[in-house]
Amino acid sequence: MPYILMQPMTARELEVLTLVASGASAKEIGRELEINSRTVESHISHLKLKTRSRNRAHLVAMALEEGLIDNPCHVTLGVVASIAPVETKPRKGGRSALADGSVAISRGISEQ
């Protein structure tokens, strides 16, 4: 058992941790694992207590450093496939209006 764990991690917690590392929200993780998003939040809370991490980013960084999970860039999930691209309407100042009415700010990154 790696030294960062205060208590053993359950199989479900490991599943949740892997999905958190891939960038999935609690709602997306709940759909993927067929559990309630509040249950997902509970698993994340337990993981943060067990690893003494401050937030999700710290939790993932510690898990990667200790080898508890593989690099999430190499994980293929159904969650990622379910995320649809969002159409935008160009506006002045590098901003785009998203379909839901919110605004995305471009940092001047050009396509090559």
Short mmCIF file of C-alpha atoms in Angstrom, two decimals:
data_model
loop_
_atom_site.label_atom_id
_atom_site.label_comp_id
_atom_site.label_asym_id
_atom_site.label_seq_id
_atom_site.Cartn_x
_atom_site.Cartn_y
_atom_site.Cartn_z
CA MET A 1 0.00 0.00 0.00
CA PRO A 2 1.49 3.37 -1.00
CA TYR A 3 2.38 5.64 1.90
CA ILE A 4 -0.16 8.35 0.93
CA LEU A 5 -3.18 6.20 1.81
CA MET A 6 -4.49 6.45 5.35
CA GLN A 7 -6.86 3.50 4.71
CA PRO A 8 -7.18 0.99 1.84
CA MET A 9 -8.97 2.21 -1.28
CA THR A 10 -12.04 0.26 -2.45
CA ALA A 11 -12.42 -0.94 -6.05
CA ARG A 12 -15.24 1.56 -6.58
CA GLU A 13 -13.12 4.42 -5.24
CA LEU A 14 -10.39 3.46 -7.69
CA GLU A 15 -12.92 3.53 -10.55
CA VAL A 16 -14.13 6.97 -9.45
CA LEU A 17 -10.56 8.24 -9.06
CA THR A 18 -9.67 7.10 -12.59
CA LEU A 19 -12.71 8.89 -14.01
CA VAL A 20 -11.98 12.05 -11.98
CA ALA A 21 -8.46 12.01 -13.41
CA SER A 22 -9.88 11.84 -16.93
CA GLY A 23 -11.75 15.09 -16.27
CA ALA A 24 -15.26 13.70 -15.86
CA SER A 25 -17.75 15.50 -13.62
CA ALA A 26 -19.62 13.75 -10.82
CA LYS A 27 -22.71 13.64 -13.01
CA GLU A 28 -20.76 12.05 -15.90
CA ILE A 29 -19.11 9.56 -13.56
CA GLY A 30 -22.51 8.67 -12.11
CA ARG A 31 -23.86 7.96 -15.58
CA GLU A 32 -20.81 5.89 -16.51
CA LEU A 33 -20.92 3.78 -13.33
CA GLU A 34 -24.73 3.82 -13.06
CA ILE A 35 -24.73 5.39 -9.60
CA ASN A 36 -26.07 8.68 -8.23
CA SER A 37 -23.83 11.75 -8.57
CA ARG A 38 -24.12 12.30 -4.80
CA THR A 39 -22.65 8.84 -4.28
CA VAL A 40 -19.80 9.85 -6.58
CA GLU A 41 -19.22 12.99 -4.49
CA SER A 42 -19.17 10.79 -1.38
CA HIS A 43 -16.51 8.53 -2.94
CA ILE A 44 -14.44 11.60 -3.89
CA SER A 45 -14.76 12.96 -0.35
CA HIS A 46 -13.59 9.63 1.10
CA LEU A 47 -10.67 9.57 -1.33
CA LYS A 48 -9.62 13.09 -0.32
CA LEU A 49 -9.73 12.08 3.35
CA LYS A 50 -7.76 8.88 2.74
CA THR A 51 -5.07 10.68 0.77
CA ARG A 52 -5.15 13.90 2.81
CA SER A 53 -5.56 15.86 -0.41
CA ARG A 54 -7.03 19.37 -0.53
CA ASN A 55 -9.11 19.15 -3.71
CA ARG A 56 -9.69 17.02 -6.83
CA ALA A 57 -6.61 18.33 -8.62
CA HIS A 58 -4.41 17.56 -5.62
CA LEU A 59 -6.04 14.13 -5.32
CA VAL A 60 -5.27 13.29 -8.95
CA ALA A 61 -1.71 14.66 -8.74
CA MET A 62 -0.97 12.54 -5.68
CA ALA A 63 -2.54 9.44 -7.22
CA LEU A 64 -0.46 9.84 -10.40
CA GLU A 65 2.73 10.49 -8.43
CA GLU A 66 2.19 7.38 -6.31
CA GLY A 67 1.22 5.20 -9.27
CA LEU A 68 -2.29 4.54 -7.94
CA ILE A 69 -3.74 5.30 -11.40
CA ASP A 70 -2.43 5.35 -14.95
CA ASN A 71 -2.00 8.55 -16.91
CA PRO A 72 -5.59 9.67 -17.71
CA CYS A 73 -4.50 10.78 -21.18
CA HIS A 74 -4.29 7.11 -22.10
CA VAL A 75 -7.69 6.11 -20.66
CA THR A 76 -10.55 5.68 -23.13
CA LEU A 77 -13.97 6.10 -21.57
CA GLY A 78 -17.59 6.16 -22.65
CA VAL A 79 -17.87 9.48 -20.83
CA VAL A 80 -15.53 11.19 -23.28
CA ALA A 81 -17.47 9.85 -26.25
CA SER A 82 -20.72 11.29 -24.88
CA ILE A 83 -19.44 14.88 -24.78
CA ALA A 84 -20.80 16.74 -27.81
CA PRO A 85 -19.01 19.67 -29.43
CA VAL A 86 -20.59 23.07 -28.81
CA GLU A 87 -21.26 25.47 -31.67
CA THR A 88 -20.12 29.04 -31.16
CA LYS A 89 -20.87 32.34 -32.83
CA PRO A 90 -17.81 34.60 -33.35
CA ARG A 91 -17.94 37.99 -31.61
CA LYS A 92 -15.62 40.94 -31.19
CA GLY A 93 -12.69 40.78 -28.78
CA GLY A 94 -11.97 37.05 -29.19
CA ARG A 95 -15.18 36.03 -27.44
CA SER A 96 -17.68 33.47 -28.67
CA ALA A 97 -21.30 33.07 -27.61
CA LEU A 98 -21.98 29.43 -26.79
CA ALA A 99 -25.23 27.71 -27.68
CA ASP A 100 -26.34 27.86 -24.04
CA GLY A 101 -25.87 31.65 -23.94
CA SER A 102 -22.62 31.67 -21.96
CA VAL A 103 -19.45 33.30 -23.31
CA ALA A 104 -16.12 31.61 -24.05
CA ILE A 105 -12.98 33.74 -24.19
CA SER A 106 -10.33 32.90 -26.76
CA ARG A 107 -6.72 33.46 -25.72
CA GLY A 108 -5.57 34.21 -29.28
CA ILE A 109 -4.54 30.65 -30.10
CA SER A 110 -4.50 30.31 -33.87
CA GLU A 111 -5.07 27.14 -35.84
CA GLN A 112 -2.13 25.99 -37.92
#
